[in-house]
Each structure stands twice: as C-alpha cells, then as structure tokens.
mmCIF file of C-alpha atoms and ligand atoms in Angstrom:
data_model
loop_
_atom_site.group_PDB
_atom_site.id
_atom_site.type_symbol
_atom_site.label_atom_id
_atom_site.label_comp_id
_atom_site.label_asym_id
_atom_site.label_seq_id
_atom_site.Cartn_x
_atom_site.Cartn_y
_atom_site.Cartn_z
ATOM 1 C CA MET A 1 18.275 -104.206 -39.560
ATOM 2 C CA LYS A 2 21.658 -102.670 -38.746
ATOM 3 C CA SER A 3 22.734 -99.250 -40.117
ATOM 4 C CA ASP A 4 26.355 -99.275 -38.978
ATOM 5 C CA THR A 5 29.279 -101.311 -40.106
ATOM 6 C CA SER A 6 30.695 -102.126 -36.635
ATOM 7 C CA GLN A 7 29.739 -105.639 -36.877
ATOM 8 C CA LEU A 8 31.878 -106.076 -40.105
ATOM 9 C CA PRO A 9 35.216 -107.553 -40.082
ATOM 10 C CA GLN A 10 37.287 -104.689 -41.536
ATOM 11 C CA GLY A 11 39.420 -105.191 -44.525
ATOM 12 C CA SER A 12 37.889 -108.306 -45.039
ATOM 13 C CA SER A 13 34.614 -109.628 -46.827
ATOM 14 C CA VAL A 14 30.869 -110.340 -45.673
ATOM 15 C CA LYS A 15 28.592 -112.716 -47.693
ATOM 16 C CA VAL A 16 25.007 -111.969 -48.111
ATOM 17 C CA ARG A 17 22.478 -113.553 -50.486
ATOM 18 C CA CYS A 18 21.490 -110.139 -52.162
ATOM 19 C CA CYS A 19 23.176 -106.718 -52.074
ATOM 20 C CA ILE A 20 21.373 -103.647 -53.336
ATOM 21 C CA VAL A 21 23.249 -100.595 -54.054
ATOM 22 C CA GLY A 22 21.370 -97.380 -53.326
ATOM 23 C CA GLY A 23 18.776 -96.465 -50.583
ATOM 24 C CA GLY A 24 16.354 -94.421 -52.672
ATOM 25 C CA PRO A 25 12.692 -95.474 -53.112
ATOM 26 C CA ALA A 26 13.700 -98.663 -55.406
ATOM 27 C CA GLY A 27 16.585 -99.769 -53.152
ATOM 28 C CA MET A 28 14.750 -99.431 -49.957
ATOM 29 C CA MET A 29 11.319 -100.768 -51.019
ATOM 30 C CA LEU A 30 13.220 -103.847 -52.649
ATOM 31 C CA GLY A 31 15.273 -104.229 -49.580
ATOM 32 C CA TYR A 32 11.976 -104.407 -47.432
ATOM 33 C CA LEU A 33 10.346 -107.092 -49.763
ATOM 34 C CA LEU A 34 13.281 -109.179 -49.696
ATOM 35 C CA GLY A 35 13.805 -108.731 -45.811
ATOM 36 C CA ARG A 36 10.077 -109.398 -45.506
ATOM 37 C CA ALA A 37 10.547 -112.773 -47.404
ATOM 38 C CA GLY A 38 13.318 -113.775 -45.126
ATOM 39 C CA ILE A 39 16.197 -113.387 -47.788
ATOM 40 C CA ASP A 40 19.417 -112.155 -46.324
ATOM 41 C CA VAL A 41 19.963 -108.897 -48.139
ATOM 42 C CA VAL A 42 21.934 -105.681 -47.462
ATOM 43 C CA VAL A 43 21.106 -102.162 -48.856
ATOM 44 C CA LEU A 44 23.930 -99.850 -49.009
ATOM 45 C CA GLU A 45 23.418 -95.946 -49.165
ATOM 46 C CA LYS A 46 26.216 -93.702 -49.514
ATOM 47 C CA HIS A 47 24.779 -90.918 -47.601
ATOM 48 C CA ALA A 48 24.340 -90.507 -43.725
ATOM 49 C CA ASP A 49 20.568 -90.148 -44.093
ATOM 50 C CA PHE A 50 17.787 -89.942 -46.631
ATOM 51 C CA PHE A 51 17.704 -86.178 -46.338
ATOM 52 C CA ARG A 52 18.039 -84.621 -49.811
ATOM 53 C CA ASP A 53 17.317 -81.405 -51.854
ATOM 54 C CA PHE A 54 13.654 -81.782 -53.032
ATOM 55 C CA ARG A 55 13.057 -84.607 -55.351
ATOM 56 C CA GLY A 56 9.734 -85.150 -55.218
ATOM 57 C CA ASP A 57 7.099 -86.138 -52.641
ATOM 58 C CA THR A 58 3.863 -87.228 -54.351
ATOM 59 C CA VAL A 59 2.761 -90.536 -53.337
ATOM 60 C CA HIS A 60 0.206 -92.095 -55.648
ATOM 61 C CA PRO A 61 -2.832 -94.274 -55.287
ATOM 62 C CA SER A 62 -1.113 -97.099 -56.740
ATOM 63 C CA THR A 63 1.907 -96.765 -54.215
ATOM 64 C CA LEU A 64 -0.524 -96.173 -51.170
ATOM 65 C CA GLU A 65 -2.285 -99.429 -52.230
ATOM 66 C CA VAL A 66 1.228 -101.278 -52.038
ATOM 67 C CA MET A 67 1.559 -99.997 -48.662
ATOM 68 C CA ASP A 68 -1.928 -101.092 -47.793
ATOM 69 C CA GLU A 69 -1.035 -104.615 -48.901
ATOM 70 C CA LEU A 70 2.228 -104.689 -47.127
ATOM 71 C CA GLY A 71 0.122 -103.734 -43.694
ATOM 72 C CA LEU A 72 2.068 -100.565 -43.601
ATOM 73 C CA ILE A 73 -0.646 -97.978 -44.295
ATOM 74 C CA ASP A 74 -1.950 -97.035 -40.939
ATOM 75 C CA GLY A 75 1.436 -96.012 -39.692
ATOM 76 C CA PHE A 76 2.325 -94.425 -43.136
ATOM 77 C CA LEU A 77 -0.637 -92.027 -43.085
ATOM 78 C CA LYS A 78 -0.009 -91.012 -39.659
ATOM 79 C CA LEU A 79 3.103 -89.219 -41.000
ATOM 80 C CA PRO A 80 2.502 -85.574 -41.701
ATOM 81 C CA HIS A 81 1.096 -85.086 -45.312
ATOM 82 C CA GLN A 82 -1.133 -83.260 -47.484
ATOM 83 C CA ARG A 83 -3.770 -84.960 -49.600
ATOM 84 C CA LEU A 84 -4.798 -84.099 -53.198
ATOM 85 C CA GLU A 85 -7.879 -85.258 -54.607
ATOM 86 C CA LYS A 86 -8.757 -82.820 -57.559
ATOM 87 C CA MET A 87 -6.621 -81.211 -59.900
ATOM 88 C CA ASP A 88 -7.554 -77.952 -61.853
ATOM 89 C CA GLY A 89 -5.727 -76.159 -64.628
ATOM 90 C CA LEU A 90 -5.751 -72.938 -66.312
ATOM 91 C CA PHE A 91 -5.307 -73.317 -69.904
ATOM 92 C CA GLY A 92 -4.786 -70.002 -71.645
ATOM 93 C CA GLY A 93 -7.036 -68.619 -69.033
ATOM 94 C CA THR A 94 -9.836 -71.127 -69.389
ATOM 95 C CA PRO A 95 -10.160 -73.236 -66.008
ATOM 96 C CA VAL A 96 -10.220 -77.117 -66.708
ATOM 97 C CA ARG A 97 -10.638 -79.904 -64.214
ATOM 98 C CA ILE A 98 -7.789 -82.067 -64.932
ATOM 99 C CA ALA A 99 -8.353 -84.945 -62.866
ATOM 100 C CA ASP A 100 -10.702 -85.853 -60.058
ATOM 101 C CA LEU A 101 -8.793 -88.853 -58.226
ATOM 102 C CA SER A 102 -11.931 -89.152 -55.788
ATOM 103 C CA ARG A 103 -13.637 -90.915 -58.758
ATOM 104 C CA LEU A 104 -10.946 -93.726 -59.021
ATOM 105 C CA ARG A 105 -12.059 -97.164 -57.976
ATOM 106 C CA THR A 106 -9.048 -97.657 -55.448
ATOM 107 C CA LYS A 107 -9.123 -97.777 -51.857
ATOM 108 C CA TYR A 108 -6.831 -94.438 -51.574
ATOM 109 C CA PRO A 109 -8.249 -92.111 -54.350
ATOM 110 C CA PHE A 110 -5.766 -89.413 -53.608
ATOM 111 C CA ILE A 111 -2.332 -88.230 -53.706
ATOM 112 C CA ALA A 112 -0.262 -88.199 -50.490
ATOM 113 C CA PHE A 113 2.174 -85.346 -50.495
ATOM 114 C CA MET A 114 5.069 -86.401 -48.105
ATOM 115 C CA PRO A 115 8.730 -85.686 -48.310
ATOM 116 C CA GLN A 116 10.666 -88.538 -49.780
ATOM 117 C CA TRP A 117 12.897 -88.805 -46.763
ATOM 118 C CA ASP A 118 9.976 -89.261 -44.453
ATOM 119 C CA PHE A 119 8.974 -92.087 -46.890
ATOM 120 C CA LEU A 120 12.274 -93.797 -47.004
ATOM 121 C CA ASN A 121 12.679 -93.370 -43.026
ATOM 122 C CA PHE A 122 9.616 -94.973 -42.531
ATOM 123 C CA LEU A 123 10.390 -97.674 -44.617
ATOM 124 C CA ARG A 124 13.764 -98.294 -42.959
ATOM 125 C CA GLU A 125 12.134 -98.199 -39.483
ATOM 126 C CA ALA A 126 9.350 -100.425 -40.480
ATOM 127 C CA GLY A 127 11.967 -103.036 -41.836
ATOM 128 C CA GLN A 128 14.047 -103.234 -38.470
ATOM 129 C CA ARG A 129 11.811 -105.947 -37.591
ATOM 130 C CA PHE A 130 13.336 -108.201 -40.308
ATOM 131 C CA ALA A 131 16.632 -109.840 -39.057
ATOM 132 C CA SER A 132 17.640 -110.685 -42.390
ATOM 133 C CA LEU A 133 17.707 -107.186 -43.802
ATOM 134 C CA LYS A 134 20.555 -104.806 -42.995
ATOM 135 C CA VAL A 135 20.775 -101.057 -44.374
ATOM 136 C CA MET A 136 24.478 -99.776 -44.036
ATOM 137 C CA MET A 137 24.329 -95.961 -44.347
ATOM 138 C CA ASN A 138 27.683 -94.068 -45.099
ATOM 139 C CA THR A 139 28.462 -97.095 -47.328
ATOM 140 C CA GLU A 140 29.352 -96.225 -50.868
ATOM 141 C CA ALA A 141 29.757 -98.901 -53.341
ATOM 142 C CA VAL A 142 32.933 -98.059 -55.266
ATOM 143 C CA ASP A 143 33.564 -101.148 -57.463
ATOM 144 C CA LEU A 144 32.289 -104.614 -58.554
ATOM 145 C CA ILE A 145 33.587 -107.891 -57.464
ATOM 146 C CA ARG A 146 33.937 -109.959 -60.390
ATOM 147 C CA ARG A 147 34.369 -113.866 -60.500
ATOM 148 C CA GLY A 148 35.148 -114.702 -64.087
ATOM 149 C CA GLU A 149 32.313 -113.590 -65.994
ATOM 150 C CA THR A 150 30.116 -113.123 -62.931
ATOM 151 C CA ILE A 151 29.455 -110.061 -60.678
ATOM 152 C CA ALA A 152 29.865 -111.499 -57.274
ATOM 153 C CA GLY A 153 29.168 -108.445 -55.200
ATOM 154 C CA VAL A 154 30.711 -105.046 -54.562
ATOM 155 C CA ARG A 155 33.609 -103.428 -52.901
ATOM 156 C CA ALA A 156 32.292 -100.631 -50.840
ATOM 157 C CA ASN A 157 33.784 -97.616 -48.693
ATOM 158 C CA THR A 158 32.662 -97.493 -45.198
ATOM 159 C CA PRO A 159 33.363 -95.158 -42.253
ATOM 160 C CA ASP A 160 35.661 -97.901 -41.125
ATOM 161 C CA GLY A 161 37.426 -98.568 -44.279
ATOM 162 C CA ILE A 162 36.948 -100.630 -47.447
ATOM 163 C CA VAL A 163 34.758 -103.737 -47.085
ATOM 164 C CA ASP A 164 34.281 -106.486 -49.801
ATOM 165 C CA ILE A 165 30.242 -107.608 -49.762
ATOM 166 C CA GLU A 166 30.077 -110.756 -51.784
ATOM 167 C CA ALA A 167 26.555 -111.456 -52.882
ATOM 168 C CA ASP A 168 24.902 -114.113 -55.008
ATOM 169 C CA LEU A 169 22.928 -111.259 -56.417
ATOM 170 C CA THR A 170 23.928 -107.456 -56.913
ATOM 171 C CA ILE A 171 21.463 -105.089 -57.853
ATOM 172 C CA ALA A 172 21.849 -101.427 -59.011
ATOM 173 C CA CYS A 173 19.508 -98.996 -57.380
ATOM 174 C CA ASP A 174 21.894 -96.263 -57.186
ATOM 175 C CA GLY A 175 19.982 -93.652 -59.214
ATOM 176 C CA ARG A 176 20.825 -92.055 -62.576
ATOM 177 C CA HIS A 177 24.601 -91.594 -61.996
ATOM 178 C CA SER A 178 24.862 -95.129 -61.134
ATOM 179 C CA THR A 179 28.302 -96.524 -60.347
ATOM 180 C CA VAL A 180 27.144 -100.125 -60.666
ATOM 181 C CA ARG A 181 26.037 -99.645 -64.169
ATOM 182 C CA LEU A 182 29.209 -97.580 -65.155
ATOM 183 C CA ARG A 183 31.216 -100.529 -63.688
ATOM 184 C CA SER A 184 29.312 -103.371 -65.184
ATOM 185 C CA GLY A 185 29.696 -101.504 -68.601
ATOM 186 C CA LEU A 186 26.185 -101.305 -69.314
ATOM 187 C CA GLU A 187 25.335 -98.409 -71.792
ATOM 188 C CA VAL A 188 22.723 -95.922 -71.356
ATOM 189 C CA GLU A 189 20.362 -95.394 -73.817
ATOM 190 C CA GLU A 190 19.396 -91.811 -74.194
ATOM 191 C CA ILE A 191 15.801 -91.328 -75.154
ATOM 192 C CA GLY A 192 15.818 -87.644 -75.571
ATOM 193 C CA ALA A 193 13.884 -85.852 -72.718
ATOM 194 C CA PRO A 194 12.570 -82.558 -74.402
ATOM 195 C CA MET A 195 12.285 -80.429 -71.244
ATOM 196 C CA ASP A 196 13.741 -79.537 -67.951
ATOM 197 C CA VAL A 197 11.867 -78.597 -64.820
ATOM 198 C CA LEU A 198 12.946 -75.857 -62.487
ATOM 199 C CA TRP A 199 11.783 -76.450 -58.891
ATOM 200 C CA PHE A 200 11.442 -73.547 -56.483
ATOM 201 C CA ARG A 201 9.230 -72.348 -53.622
ATOM 202 C CA VAL A 202 7.140 -69.195 -53.379
ATOM 203 C CA GLY A 203 5.381 -68.018 -50.120
ATOM 204 C CA ARG A 204 1.898 -68.494 -49.736
ATOM 205 C CA LYS A 205 -0.330 -66.115 -47.787
ATOM 206 C CA ALA A 206 -2.689 -67.612 -45.065
ATOM 207 C CA ASN A 207 -5.603 -65.940 -47.050
ATOM 208 C CA GLU A 208 -4.883 -67.448 -50.620
ATOM 209 C CA THR A 209 -7.751 -69.604 -51.469
ATOM 210 C CA GLU A 210 -7.025 -70.183 -55.376
ATOM 211 C CA ASN A 211 -5.354 -73.445 -55.935
ATOM 212 C CA VAL A 212 -4.498 -73.976 -59.486
ATOM 213 C CA PHE A 213 -2.591 -77.161 -60.112
ATOM 214 C CA ALA A 214 -1.454 -76.351 -63.627
ATOM 215 C CA ARG A 215 -1.206 -73.169 -65.436
ATOM 216 C CA VAL A 216 -0.575 -73.758 -69.397
ATOM 217 C CA GLU A 217 -0.089 -71.557 -72.069
ATOM 218 C CA PRO A 218 1.758 -71.873 -75.748
ATOM 219 C CA GLY A 219 5.161 -72.789 -74.943
ATOM 220 C CA LYS A 220 4.811 -72.429 -71.085
ATOM 221 C CA MET A 221 3.812 -74.694 -68.253
ATOM 222 C CA MET A 222 3.885 -74.310 -64.522
ATOM 223 C CA ILE A 223 2.756 -76.748 -61.794
ATOM 224 C CA THR A 224 1.895 -75.519 -58.348
ATOM 225 C CA PHE A 225 1.457 -77.605 -55.271
ATOM 226 C CA ASP A 226 -0.256 -76.033 -52.107
ATOM 227 C CA ARG A 227 2.399 -77.046 -49.258
ATOM 228 C CA GLY A 228 0.403 -75.164 -46.726
ATOM 229 C CA ASP A 229 2.614 -72.190 -45.939
ATOM 230 C CA TYR A 230 4.239 -72.120 -49.394
ATOM 231 C CA TRP A 231 3.770 -73.173 -53.064
ATOM 232 C CA GLN A 232 5.895 -75.752 -54.440
ATOM 233 C CA CYS A 233 6.485 -74.690 -58.139
ATOM 234 C CA ALA A 234 7.570 -76.858 -60.997
ATOM 235 C CA TYR A 235 8.282 -74.290 -64.173
ATOM 236 C CA VAL A 236 8.960 -76.525 -67.091
ATOM 237 C CA ILE A 237 11.569 -75.303 -69.810
ATOM 238 C CA ALA A 238 12.665 -76.553 -73.143
ATOM 239 C CA LYS A 239 15.607 -78.969 -72.670
ATOM 240 C CA GLY A 240 19.024 -76.858 -72.746
ATOM 241 C CA GLN A 241 17.457 -73.529 -71.896
ATOM 242 C CA TYR A 242 18.348 -73.509 -68.386
ATOM 243 C CA ASP A 243 21.208 -70.636 -68.728
ATOM 244 C CA ALA A 244 19.004 -68.517 -70.915
ATOM 245 C CA VAL A 245 16.223 -68.768 -68.446
ATOM 246 C CA LYS A 246 18.499 -68.232 -65.528
ATOM 247 C CA ALA A 247 19.999 -64.999 -67.201
ATOM 248 C CA ARG A 248 16.378 -63.607 -67.909
ATOM 249 C CA GLY A 249 15.366 -64.708 -64.339
ATOM 250 C CA ILE A 250 12.199 -66.628 -63.649
ATOM 251 C CA ALA A 251 9.738 -63.544 -63.832
ATOM 252 C CA GLY A 252 11.198 -62.684 -67.285
ATOM 253 C CA ALA A 253 10.903 -66.071 -68.540
ATOM 254 C CA ALA A 254 7.329 -66.514 -67.325
ATOM 255 C CA ARG A 255 6.031 -63.229 -69.177
HETATM 256 C C1 LIG B 301 12.927 -82.690 -58.641
HETATM 257 C C2 LIG B 301 12.289 -83.967 -58.651
HETATM 258 C C3 LIG B 301 11.002 -84.283 -58.344
HETATM 259 C C4 LIG B 301 10.393 -85.418 -58.386
HETATM 260 N N1 LIG B 301 9.151 -85.435 -58.030
HETATM 261 C C5 LIG B 301 8.484 -86.736 -57.897
HETATM 262 C C6 LIG B 301 7.213 -86.926 -57.256
HETATM 263 O O1 LIG B 301 6.610 -86.081 -56.979
HETATM 264 N N2 LIG B 301 6.853 -88.164 -57.242
HETATM 265 C C7 LIG B 301 7.516 -89.391 -57.464
HETATM 266 O O2 LIG B 301 7.002 -90.468 -57.244
HETATM 267 N N3 LIG B 301 8.664 -89.292 -58.096
HETATM 268 C C8 LIG B 301 9.249 -87.964 -58.316
HETATM 269 N N4 LIG B 301 10.626 -87.791 -58.956
HETATM 270 C C9 LIG B 301 11.201 -89.052 -59.246
HETATM 271 C C10 LIG B 301 11.651 -89.833 -57.990
HETATM 272 O O3 LIG B 301 12.552 -88.973 -57.220
HETATM 273 C C11 LIG B 301 12.672 -90.708 -58.556
HETATM 274 O O4 LIG B 301 12.015 -91.576 -59.281
HETATM 275 C C12 LIG B 301 13.089 -91.850 -57.607
HETATM 276 O O5 LIG B 301 13.751 -91.010 -56.559
HETATM 277 C C13 LIG B 301 14.080 -92.760 -58.404
HETATM 278 O O6 LIG B 301 14.277 -93.788 -57.093
HETATM 279 P P1 LIG B 301 15.601 -94.460 -57.219
HETATM 280 O O7 LIG B 301 15.612 -95.282 -55.913
HETATM 281 O O8 LIG B 301 15.766 -95.256 -58.346
HETATM 282 O O9 LIG B 301 16.812 -93.559 -57.280
HETATM 283 P P2 LIG B 301 17.234 -92.293 -56.112
HETATM 284 O O10 LIG B 301 16.199 -91.694 -55.616
HETATM 285 O O11 LIG B 301 18.239 -91.599 -56.994
HETATM 286 O O12 LIG B 301 18.208 -93.168 -55.077
HETATM 287 C C14 LIG B 301 19.497 -93.737 -55.533
HETATM 288 C C15 LIG B 301 20.177 -93.849 -54.114
HETATM 289 O O13 LIG B 301 21.448 -94.334 -54.119
HETATM 290 C C16 LIG B 301 22.413 -93.680 -53.439
HETATM 291 N N5 LIG B 301 23.683 -93.866 -54.325
HETATM 292 C C17 LIG B 301 24.031 -93.395 -55.418
HETATM 293 N N6 LIG B 301 25.237 -94.165 -55.563
HETATM 294 C C18 LIG B 301 25.560 -94.971 -54.600
HETATM 295 C C19 LIG B 301 26.673 -95.808 -54.468
HETATM 296 N N7 LIG B 301 27.830 -95.795 -55.215
HETATM 297 N N8 LIG B 301 26.646 -96.571 -53.281
HETATM 298 C C20 LIG B 301 25.655 -96.494 -52.460
HETATM 299 N N9 LIG B 301 24.632 -95.595 -52.597
HETATM 300 C C21 LIG B 301 24.510 -94.866 -53.660
HETATM 301 C C22 LIG B 301 21.975 -92.207 -53.541
HETATM 302 O O14 LIG B 301 22.511 -91.481 -52.424
HETATM 303 C C23 LIG B 301 20.439 -92.379 -53.489
HETATM 304 O O15 LIG B 301 20.092 -92.396 -52.142
HETATM 305 C C24 LIG B 301 11.035 -86.607 -58.661
HETATM 306 C C25 LIG B 301 12.553 -86.361 -59.210
HETATM 307 C C26 LIG B 301 13.178 -85.213 -59.065
HETATM 308 C C27 LIG B 301 14.812 -84.963 -59.372
#
C-alpha cells in the first residue's frame, strides 16, 4: 500500500476498480476489506495523517469481533487501550448499574478505549500487505468525473497537482460534509438531532476511585470516561444552546 503520489503520472489519470473518498473508519475498513479480497482499490484521505481533535474512541464488542474474524485482534489489542466492562450511573443521586458487558455472550465482552487515530493507523499498517490497496494521504477529492449519467471517478488535489482517478465504482466515505455527496447532487435528509454534546477533559487525581459513567438529572446529562490521568467528559446540551451554555460557562450550566 503506497501513501504517496509519486508513482502517479501528474496531470493525467490513473485507473482503478474502486475509489474510496475519505480515510475515516468507514473508508479505511472498506479499503482493507476490498484490498484483502484482491480488488484494485485506492483510498483518498485529504489530511496528512489520521490525527484529529477528539472524535471518539470507544471500540465496541461487535467491532472487536470483526477484528477477530479478520485475524487482526491480537495485534490490535497490543495497542495501548483501556477496557470498560461495567457502566454505572447516578440518576438524580440514585446509583444504577446501566450495563454489564461481561454478561454478553461474545468473545470480547468489553469496550476498548483507543484513540481513533491509533485504530486507523493500525488498519493502514495492516493493509500494507495487500498489493491491490493504496492509501493516498494529502489527497483531496475536489470533483467527480462524469461519463454521461455515470460517475466515473474523482478529480483529486494531490501535493503534486491535480490527478484524475478513474474508477468503476466511487464510494463516498468523506464524512458529514461530504464533497462527493454534494457534487453528486444527493440531498441530505435532516432527521432533527435534539441535542449536542460538549466534549472536554477534566484532570483526574491519582487517588480518585469513584467511576461514574453517567450522571443524569432532569434536563441534564454528563458522561465521564476514565482515561487514566484525566476524565473525558461529554456534557449533553439541548440543540442550539451552545452559545447560551458558553456564555454561562460549564460550571454555571451544570448547576
Ligand atoms: C466528538 C465525537 C465523539 C465520538 N465518539 C465515538 C465513539 O466513542 N465511538 C464510536 O464508535 N464513534 C464515535 N463517534 C462517531 C465516529 O467518530 C464517526 O461515526 C466516524 O468517525 C464516522 O466515520 P466515517 O469514516 O464515516 O467519517 P469520518 O470519520 O468523518 O471520516 C471522513 C474522512 O474523510 C476525509 N475527507 C473528507 N473530505 C474529503 C475529501 N474531499 N477528499 C478526501 N478525504 C476527505 C476526512 O479527513 C476524514 O478523515 C464520535 C464522533 C464525534 C464527533
């Protein structure tokens, strides 16, 4: 798997069977699966690496089973991670066990906490053994190539200039502000999420033993993940209330 564009004839086009736009969890996993099946596939990722602001790091039992089925689990679980088996909540001050994953009939009855970029780097490295899979970093799809009514690939901006990537199948995995979706004229159907989540870190003292996953009171909810030396906090607010909460400050909003 190559991650540079130096092998590409600049200003011209390359042809692949499948072009996946976006190297997030969807694109990298699909690229891995197609590469594993021997299909000529390229994944385009506009950033130079997978490092992003926090965007989630819970890897759930079902995903762990998939990693197992792919023969990747041993290497994956060697990466630094924390395991969560039980989740406790405080509902208006009443302690409640919300979930006990250790009771699941699954091979991996826990949630693994691992930064998403570690997960994606792992997939990228694991895919390097498939000659038919290429991951092109620093490569942004900027437009679609059309042949009549058919999408025939993408035009991409690479560090070395514009390259046309012709493909029998083009797949949009470029996230919530998808360029491919926009250019293909697909409309977004708003389903009206009622809430937003503010994510932040709070320092954790070494002697803290209480580990409450969720604190819920009428109109308020806070999730906390134990990340060793800090708490990863998710404070749920009503949709559209960000500016008001920001003006009051988290401490004021949580009162
Ligand atoms: C704050 C937060 C917390 C979350 N917590 C969790 C969690 O704990 N567990 C969990 O399972 N999920 C969590 N999620 C959800 C999870 O992050 C998303 O479901 C997942 O990232 C979606 O994957 P994706 O591959 O579809 O899109 P994305 O992750 O958005 O990836 C899209 C990729 O496409 C690239 N891209 C965009 N446009 C182009 C272009 N034109 N050309 C080339 N590349 C492009 C982007 O750089 C990006 O790398 C969280 C999300 C957020 C925001």
